[in-house]
CSV table of C-alpha atoms in Angstrom, one decimal:
chain,number,residue,atom,x,y,z
U,1,MET,CA,-0.2,0.0,0.2
U,2,ARG,CA,1.1,3.4,-0.8
U,3,ALA,CA,2.2,6.0,2.0
U,4,PHE,CA,-0.9,8.8,2.5
U,5,ASN,CA,-0.7,12.3,3.8
U,6,ALA,CA,-3.9,12.0,6.5
U,7,THR,CA,-4.8,15.9,5.3
U,8,VAL,CA,-6.2,14.5,2.3
U,9,MET,CA,-8.6,12.8,3.8
U,10,VAL,CA,-10.7,16.5,4.9
U,11,LEU,CA,-9.5,17.9,1.0
U,12,LEU,CA,-10.3,15.0,-1.2
U,13,ALA,CA,-13.6,13.9,-0.3
U,14,SER,CA,-15.0,16.3,2.1
U,15,THR,CA,-15.8,13.7,4.4
U,16,ALA,CA,-17.1,15.6,7.5
U,17,CYS,CA,-20.0,13.1,8.4
U,18,ASP,CA,-19.8,10.6,11.6
U,19,SER,CA,-20.0,6.9,10.6
U,20,ASP,CA,-20.5,3.7,12.5
U,21,SER,CA,-18.5,0.6,12.3
U,22,SER,CA,-20.3,-0.4,8.8
U,23,GLY,CA,-18.9,3.2,7.5
U,24,VAL,CA,-22.9,4.2,6.9
U,25,ASP,CA,-24.4,7.0,8.7
U,26,SER,CA,-26.2,5.1,11.0
U,27,GLY,CA,-28.5,7.9,11.5
U,28,ALA,CA,-30.0,7.3,7.7
U,29,VAL,CA,-30.5,3.4,7.2
U,30,ASP,CA,-29.6,0.0,8.5
U,31,THR,CA,-25.7,-1.3,7.9
U,32,GLY,CA,-24.9,-1.8,4.1
U,33,ALA,CA,-28.4,-0.9,3.0
U,34,VAL,CA,-28.9,1.8,0.5
U,35,ASP,CA,-32.4,3.5,0.4
U,36,THR,CA,-33.7,3.8,-2.8
U,37,GLY,CA,-37.6,3.8,-2.3
U,38,ALA,CA,-37.7,0.5,-4.5
U,39,VAL,CA,-36.6,-3.1,-3.1
U,40,ASP,CA,-33.4,-3.8,-4.0
U,41,THR,CA,-33.1,-7.8,-4.4
U,42,GLY,CA,-29.5,-7.5,-5.7
U,43,ALA,CA,-27.8,-8.0,-2.3
U,44,VAL,CA,-24.9,-9.8,-2.0
U,45,ASP,CA,-24.1,-11.6,1.3
U,46,SER,CA,-20.5,-10.9,2.1
U,47,GLY,CA,-20.5,-13.7,5.1
U,48,SER,CA,-18.8,-11.2,7.0
U,49,GLY,CA,-21.8,-9.2,8.4
U,50,ARG,CA,-21.9,-6.6,5.7
U,51,GLU,CA,-23.7,-7.0,2.5
U,52,CYS,CA,-22.9,-5.4,-0.9
U,53,SER,CA,-26.2,-4.1,-3.1
U,54,GLY,CA,-24.0,-4.6,-5.9
U,55,PRO,CA,-21.0,-6.8,-6.8
U,56,ALA,CA,-18.2,-7.2,-3.5
U,57,LEU,CA,-14.4,-6.6,-4.5
U,58,PRO,CA,-11.2,-8.3,-3.6
U,59,GLY,CA,-8.7,-7.8,-0.8
U,60,ASP,CA,-8.5,-5.5,2.3
U,61,SER,CA,-7.2,-2.7,1.5
U,62,PHE,CA,-8.5,-2.2,-2.4
U,63,TYR,CA,-10.6,1.1,-1.2
U,64,PRO,CA,-12.6,1.5,-4.9
U,65,GLU,CA,-12.8,5.1,-6.6
U,66,GLY,CA,-13.0,4.8,-10.1
U,67,ILE,CA,-15.4,2.7,-12.2
U,68,ALA,CA,-15.6,2.1,-15.7
U,69,LEU,CA,-17.6,-0.1,-18.3
U,70,GLY,CA,-15.2,-1.6,-20.3
U,71,PRO,CA,-15.4,-3.7,-23.6
U,72,ASP,CA,-17.5,-6.7,-23.7
U,73,GLY,CA,-20.0,-5.9,-21.1
U,74,SER,CA,-17.0,-6.0,-18.7
U,75,LEU,CA,-16.9,-3.5,-15.4
U,76,ALA,CA,-13.7,-2.4,-14.1
U,77,VAL,CA,-12.8,-0.7,-10.8
U,78,ALA,CA,-9.7,1.5,-10.0
U,79,SER,CA,-8.2,1.2,-6.3
U,80,ALA,CA,-7.2,4.2,-4.7
U,81,GLY,CA,-5.6,2.1,-1.6
U,82,THR,CA,-3.1,0.2,-4.1
U,83,GLY,CA,-3.2,1.3,-7.6
U,84,ARG,CA,-4.6,-2.1,-8.7
U,85,VAL,CA,-7.4,-2.2,-11.8
U,86,VAL,CA,-9.9,-5.2,-11.7
U,87,VAL,CA,-12.2,-6.6,-14.5
U,88,LEU,CA,-15.2,-8.4,-13.8
U,89,SER,CA,-16.2,-10.1,-16.8
U,90,ALA,CA,-20.0,-10.7,-18.3
U,91,GLY,CA,-21.3,-13.4,-16.5
U,92,ALA,CA,-18.3,-13.8,-14.3
U,93,ASP,CA,-18.5,-14.2,-10.3
U,94,GLU,CA,-15.1,-12.9,-9.3
U,95,PHE,CA,-13.2,-9.8,-10.3
U,96,THR,CA,-9.4,-10.5,-11.9
U,97,GLU,CA,-6.4,-8.4,-12.0
U,98,LEU,CA,-6.0,-6.0,-14.8
U,99,VAL,CA,-3.5,-3.8,-13.7
U,100,PRO,CA,-1.2,-4.6,-10.6
U,101,ALA,CA,-0.5,-2.6,-7.7
U,102,SER,CA,3.1,-2.8,-8.6
U,103,GLU,CA,2.8,-0.8,-11.9
U,104,PRO,CA,4.8,2.2,-11.6
U,105,ALA,CA,3.1,4.3,-14.0
U,106,ILE,CA,0.0,4.4,-11.5
U,107,ALA,CA,0.4,5.2,-7.8
U,108,ASN,CA,-2.9,5.9,-6.3
U,109,ALA,CA,-5.9,5.2,-9.2
U,110,ILE,CA,-8.7,7.6,-8.7
U,111,GLY,CA,-10.6,8.4,-12.0
U,112,LEU,CA,-11.3,5.9,-14.2
U,113,ARG,CA,-13.1,5.4,-17.5
U,114,TYR,CA,-13.1,3.4,-21.0
U,115,ASP,CA,-12.4,5.3,-24.4
U,116,GLU,CA,-13.9,2.8,-26.7
U,117,THR,CA,-12.7,5.1,-29.8
U,118,ALA,CA,-9.0,4.7,-28.5
U,119,ALA,CA,-9.6,1.0,-27.0
U,120,LEU,CA,-8.1,2.2,-24.1
U,121,TYR,CA,-9.0,2.5,-20.6
U,122,TRP,CA,-7.7,6.0,-18.7
U,123,VAL,CA,-6.9,6.1,-15.4
U,124,CYS,CA,-6.0,8.9,-12.9
U,125,SER,CA,-3.0,8.8,-11.3
U,126,THR,CA,-2.3,10.5,-8.5
U,127,ASP,CA,0.6,10.0,-5.8
U,128,PHE,CA,-1.3,10.9,-2.4
U,129,SER,CA,2.1,10.8,-0.3
U,130,GLY,CA,3.4,13.5,-2.4
U,131,LEU,CA,0.3,15.8,-3.4
U,132,PHE,CA,1.2,18.7,-1.2
U,133,ASP,CA,5.0,18.1,-1.8
U,134,ASN,CA,4.5,18.8,-5.6
U,135,GLY,CA,3.3,15.3,-6.6
U,136,MET,CA,2.4,14.7,-10.3
U,137,GLY,CA,-0.9,13.8,-11.2
U,138,THR,CA,-1.0,11.9,-14.7
U,139,LEU,CA,-3.6,10.4,-17.0
U,140,VAL,CA,-2.6,6.9,-17.7
U,141,GLY,CA,-3.9,4.8,-20.7
U,142,VAL,CA,-3.9,1.0,-20.1
U,143,SER,CA,-4.4,-1.6,-22.5
U,144,PRO,CA,-7.8,-3.7,-21.9
U,145,GLU,CA,-6.2,-6.5,-23.2
U,146,ASP,CA,-3.3,-6.9,-20.7
U,147,GLY,CA,-3.2,-4.1,-18.7
U,148,SER,CA,0.2,-2.7,-20.2
U,149,VAL,CA,0.6,1.1,-20.1
U,150,VAL,CA,0.0,2.6,-23.5
U,151,VAL,CA,0.6,6.1,-22.6
U,152,THR,CA,0.8,8.6,-20.1
U,153,HIS,CA,-0.2,12.5,-20.1
U,154,SER,CA,1.3,14.5,-17.0
U,155,LEU,CA,-1.0,17.2,-15.9
U,156,GLY,CA,1.9,18.9,-14.1
U,157,THR,CA,3.3,19.1,-11.1
U,158,GLY,CA,0.9,19.6,-8.1
U,159,ALA,CA,-2.1,18.4,-9.9
U,160,LEU,CA,-4.5,15.8,-8.6
U,161,CYS,CA,-5.8,14.2,-11.7
U,162,ASN,CA,-9.5,13.2,-10.2
U,163,ASP,CA,-12.5,12.4,-12.6
U,164,ILE,CA,-12.4,11.5,-16.3
U,165,ALA,CA,-14.9,12.0,-19.0
U,166,VAL,CA,-14.3,11.1,-23.0
U,167,SER,CA,-15.9,12.6,-26.2
U,168,ALA,CA,-15.5,10.2,-29.2
U,169,ALA,CA,-14.8,13.6,-31.2
U,170,HIS,CA,-13.0,15.7,-29.0
U,171,GLY,CA,-11.0,13.6,-26.6
U,172,VAL,CA,-10.6,12.8,-22.9
U,173,PHE,CA,-11.3,15.1,-20.0
U,174,ALA,CA,-10.0,15.2,-16.8
U,175,THR,CA,-10.7,17.2,-13.8
U,176,ASP,CA,-7.4,18.6,-11.8
U,177,SER,CA,-8.7,19.2,-8.2
U,178,ARG,CA,-5.9,21.0,-6.8
U,179,GLY,CA,-5.3,23.3,-10.1
U,180,SER,CA,-9.0,24.0,-10.1
U,181,GLN,CA,-9.3,23.4,-13.7
U,182,LEU,CA,-9.9,21.1,-16.3
U,183,TRP,CA,-7.4,19.5,-18.7
U,184,ARG,CA,-8.1,18.1,-22.0
U,185,VAL,CA,-6.1,15.5,-24.5
U,186,PRO,CA,-7.4,16.4,-28.2
U,187,ARG,CA,-8.6,13.1,-29.9
U,188,ALA,CA,-5.9,13.2,-32.3
U,189,ASP,CA,-3.3,13.3,-29.6
U,190,VAL,CA,-4.7,10.8,-27.2
U,191,ARG,CA,-1.6,8.2,-28.2
U,192,THR,CA,1.0,10.6,-28.2
U,193,GLY,CA,2.4,11.2,-24.9
U,194,ASP,CA,2.5,14.3,-22.8
U,195,SER,CA,0.0,15.9,-24.9
U,196,ALA,CA,-2.7,17.4,-22.3
U,197,GLU,CA,-3.6,20.9,-22.2
U,198,VAL,CA,-5.4,23.3,-19.9
U,199,TRP,CA,-9.1,23.1,-21.3
U,200,VAL,CA,-10.5,25.7,-19.3
U,201,ALA,CA,-9.3,27.7,-15.8
U,202,ASP,CA,-12.2,30.0,-15.0
U,203,GLU,CA,-11.7,32.0,-11.6
U,204,ARG,CA,-14.9,30.7,-10.1
U,205,PHE,CA,-13.5,27.4,-10.2
U,206,ALA,CA,-11.0,28.5,-7.3
U,207,GLU,CA,-12.8,31.7,-6.0
U,208,GLY,CA,-12.7,31.4,-2.2
U,209,LEU,CA,-10.4,28.5,-2.2
U,210,ALA,CA,-8.1,28.3,1.0
U,211,GLY,CA,-4.7,26.9,1.5
U,212,ASP,CA,-4.6,23.2,0.1
U,213,GLY,CA,-8.2,22.9,-0.7
U,214,LEU,CA,-9.8,21.1,-3.4
U,215,SER,CA,-12.3,22.0,-5.9
U,216,LEU,CA,-13.5,20.7,-9.1
U,217,ASN,CA,-14.1,17.1,-8.9
U,218,GLY,CA,-16.8,15.1,-10.8
U,219,VAL,CA,-16.9,15.8,-15.0
U,220,ALA,CA,-19.3,14.6,-17.5
U,221,ILE,CA,-19.8,15.5,-21.1
U,222,ASP,CA,-23.7,15.9,-23.1
U,223,GLU,CA,-22.2,15.8,-26.5
U,224,PRO,CA,-25.4,16.1,-28.3
U,225,ALA,CA,-26.0,19.3,-26.0
U,226,ASN,CA,-22.2,20.5,-26.7
U,227,ALA,CA,-21.8,20.5,-23.1
U,228,VAL,CA,-19.0,19.7,-20.0
U,229,TYR,CA,-20.6,19.7,-17.0
U,230,THR,CA,-17.9,20.0,-13.5
U,231,ALA,CA,-18.9,20.7,-9.8
U,232,ARG,CA,-16.7,21.9,-6.8
U,233,ILE,CA,-16.6,19.4,-4.2
U,234,ASP,CA,-15.9,22.2,-1.3
U,235,THR,CA,-19.3,24.4,-2.6
U,236,GLY,CA,-21.3,22.3,-4.3
U,237,GLU,CA,-21.2,24.6,-7.2
U,238,LEU,CA,-22.3,23.1,-10.6
U,239,PHE,CA,-20.9,24.8,-13.8
U,240,ARG,CA,-21.6,23.9,-17.7
U,241,VAL,CA,-19.0,24.8,-19.9
U,242,ALA,CA,-20.1,25.2,-23.6
U,243,LEU,CA,-17.7,22.6,-25.7
U,244,GLU,CA,-17.2,24.3,-29.2
U,245,ALA,CA,-17.0,22.4,-32.7
U,246,ASP,CA,-13.4,22.5,-32.9
U,247,GLY,CA,-13.2,20.7,-29.2
U,248,SER,CA,-12.4,24.4,-27.6
U,249,ALA,CA,-14.0,25.7,-24.4
U,250,GLY,CA,-16.7,28.5,-24.9
U,251,ALA,CA,-18.6,30.1,-22.2
U,252,VAL,CA,-18.9,29.0,-18.8
U,253,ASP,CA,-22.1,29.0,-17.0
U,254,GLU,CA,-22.8,28.7,-13.3
U,255,ILE,CA,-25.9,26.3,-13.1
U,256,SER,CA,-28.7,27.9,-10.5
U,257,LEU,CA,-29.9,25.1,-8.2
U,258,ALA,CA,-33.2,24.4,-6.6
U,259,GLY,CA,-34.8,21.9,-4.3
U,260,GLY,CA,-31.5,20.9,-2.6
U,261,ASP,CA,-28.1,20.9,-2.7
U,262,ILE,CA,-24.9,19.0,-3.8
U,263,LEU,CA,-22.6,20.0,-1.2
U,264,SER,CA,-20.3,16.9,-1.4
U,265,ALA,CA,-20.3,16.6,-5.2
U,266,ASP,CA,-18.0,14.0,-6.4
U,267,GLY,CA,-18.5,11.9,-9.4
U,268,MET,CA,-21.0,12.4,-12.0
U,269,THR,CA,-22.3,10.8,-15.0
U,270,LEU,CA,-25.5,11.6,-17.7
U,271,GLU,CA,-28.6,9.4,-18.5
U,272,ALA,CA,-29.8,8.8,-22.1
U,273,SER,CA,-32.2,12.1,-21.4
U,274,GLY,CA,-29.0,14.3,-20.7
U,275,THR,CA,-30.4,14.3,-16.9
U,276,LEU,CA,-27.2,14.7,-14.7
U,277,LEU,CA,-26.7,12.1,-11.8
U,278,VAL,CA,-24.3,13.6,-9.1
U,279,ILE,CA,-22.7,11.2,-6.3
U,280,GLN,CA,-22.3,13.3,-2.7
U,281,ASN,CA,-19.3,11.6,-1.0
U,282,ALA,CA,-19.7,13.1,2.5
U,283,SER,CA,-23.7,13.1,2.5
U,284,GLY,CA,-23.8,9.3,1.1
U,285,GLU,CA,-26.5,9.9,-1.6
U,286,VAL,CA,-26.9,10.5,-5.1
U,287,ASP,CA,-29.0,12.9,-6.9
U,288,ARG,CA,-30.8,13.9,-10.0
U,289,VAL,CA,-30.4,17.5,-11.3
U,290,ARG,CA,-32.3,18.4,-14.3
U,291,VAL,CA,-30.7,21.3,-16.1
U,292,THR,CA,-33.0,23.7,-18.1
U,293,GLY,CA,-31.2,26.5,-19.3
U,294,SER,CA,-29.4,27.9,-16.2
U,295,GLU,CA,-31.2,26.2,-13.7
U,296,GLY,CA,-31.1,22.8,-12.2
U,297,ARG,CA,-33.8,21.2,-10.1
U,298,ILE,CA,-32.5,18.7,-7.8
U,299,GLU,CA,-33.9,15.3,-6.9
U,300,SER,CA,-32.7,12.8,-4.3
U,301,ILE,CA,-32.7,9.5,-5.6
U,302,ALA,CA,-30.6,7.2,-2.9
U,303,THR,CA,-29.2,7.8,0.4
U,304,GLY,CA,-27.5,6.1,3.1
U,305,LEU,CA,-24.1,5.1,0.6
U,306,ASP,CA,-20.8,4.6,2.1
U,307,GLU,CA,-18.8,7.6,1.1
U,308,PRO,CA,-19.4,6.8,-2.5
U,309,ALA,CA,-17.1,8.8,-5.2
U,310,THR,CA,-18.2,7.8,-9.0
U,311,ALA,CA,-20.5,5.8,-11.2
U,312,VAL,CA,-21.4,4.1,-14.2
U,313,LEU,CA,-24.9,3.4,-15.8
U,314,ARG,CA,-25.2,-0.1,-16.7
U,315,GLY,CA,-29.2,-0.6,-18.2
U,316,ASP,CA,-31.6,0.7,-15.9
U,317,GLU,CA,-29.3,0.5,-12.9
U,318,LEU,CA,-26.3,2.8,-11.3
U,319,LEU,CA,-23.2,1.4,-9.9
U,320,ILE,CA,-21.4,3.4,-7.4
U,321,THR,CA,-17.7,2.8,-5.9
U,322,GLU,CA,-18.1,2.8,-2.0
U,323,THR,CA,-14.7,4.1,-1.2
U,324,GLN,CA,-14.3,4.0,3.0
U,325,PHE,CA,-11.8,6.8,2.5
U,326,SER,CA,-12.2,7.9,6.4
U,327,GLU,CA,-10.4,4.5,6.8
U,328,LEU,CA,-7.9,4.9,4.5
U,329,PHE,CA,-6.9,8.7,5.3
U,330,GLY,CA,-8.4,8.8,9.1
U,331,GLY,CA,-5.1,6.3,9.7
U,332,THR,CA,-7.2,3.6,11.3
U,333,LEU,CA,-7.0,1.1,8.0
U,334,MET,CA,-9.7,-0.9,9.4
U,335,PRO,CA,-12.3,-1.1,6.8
U,336,THR,CA,-15.4,-3.0,6.6
U,337,LEU,CA,-15.2,-5.9,4.6
U,338,PRO,CA,-15.8,-6.5,1.7
U,339,PHE,CA,-15.3,-3.3,-0.2
U,340,CYS,CA,-18.7,-2.8,-2.2
U,341,LEU,CA,-20.1,-1.2,-5.3
U,342,ALA,CA,-23.7,-0.2,-4.5
U,343,ARG,CA,-26.4,-0.9,-7.1
U,344,VAL,CA,-29.3,1.6,-7.2
U,345,PRO,CA,-32.3,1.0,-9.6
U,346,LEU,CA,-33.2,3.8,-11.8
U,347,SER,CA,-36.4,5.3,-13.0
U,348,GLU,CA,-37.1,8.4,-15.1
């Protein structure tokens, strides 16, 4: 396991809520349960007293963060604890290792997405041990066949590569939570090393940010609407950046939110309708955000998750990583096993 700076916990996940031994806020739901307003019949009994509403992950130091749907219906998950990437093939019962913890190009694996156009997994690698000592954030392209590193794109000294979104036409986008900016690797350059460029750095992304605080976290692309969404994990502000025809960034608009808040906004993804789904880490919930013009209406669709981070849509369900980061960064290193993916059924 990598060495960590404990301060990262507050900054990376903004996890301020107290948890019981299950890692779930006991004031919200029973241990291991996800309240979706519907009966979830997909629970997995771990045999250790913890139930996963979705697939269970291997090992006692995994601390899952990134998640992606890969080729042929496979499911990949990245380990913030070890740097591993594991894959659950379609129809399989157990995850297999794709990228080992010994891979030198990946320190702590955070964001994860599959790029069908390039036939690569993209991993956000950030070395937590050097995060506040000018560590390097890197976007790493990995072969889905054998886990070999194909290409790397540095986001620069001191960057925290966090979440990833992929555009078939315009390339790969990544948030730099420490630099408060969005990076892009143009589609034509994805297999040419160190081709990442700052795509947009709006002053509102860092306004009021103190010290070593982190801001931008999740990112999602609505290609039909020519828009890129991102949110600040420290304030819950949601932004839409116009995606121009040449791939450049256009106007940046803040979305005014009603019906709730996304104060601990982490990962995000989009439904087919273009509706945003936002994962809240500290509050352990999932929110649907319907954006019309410059306004967004929030609807809570699930609560009681165990420090969730990122998610993928698979059919009519959302699969979400439950990080247990308070154990990783809090210094106890005593997670409740197994590490889980949460399954949340969706309905419009």
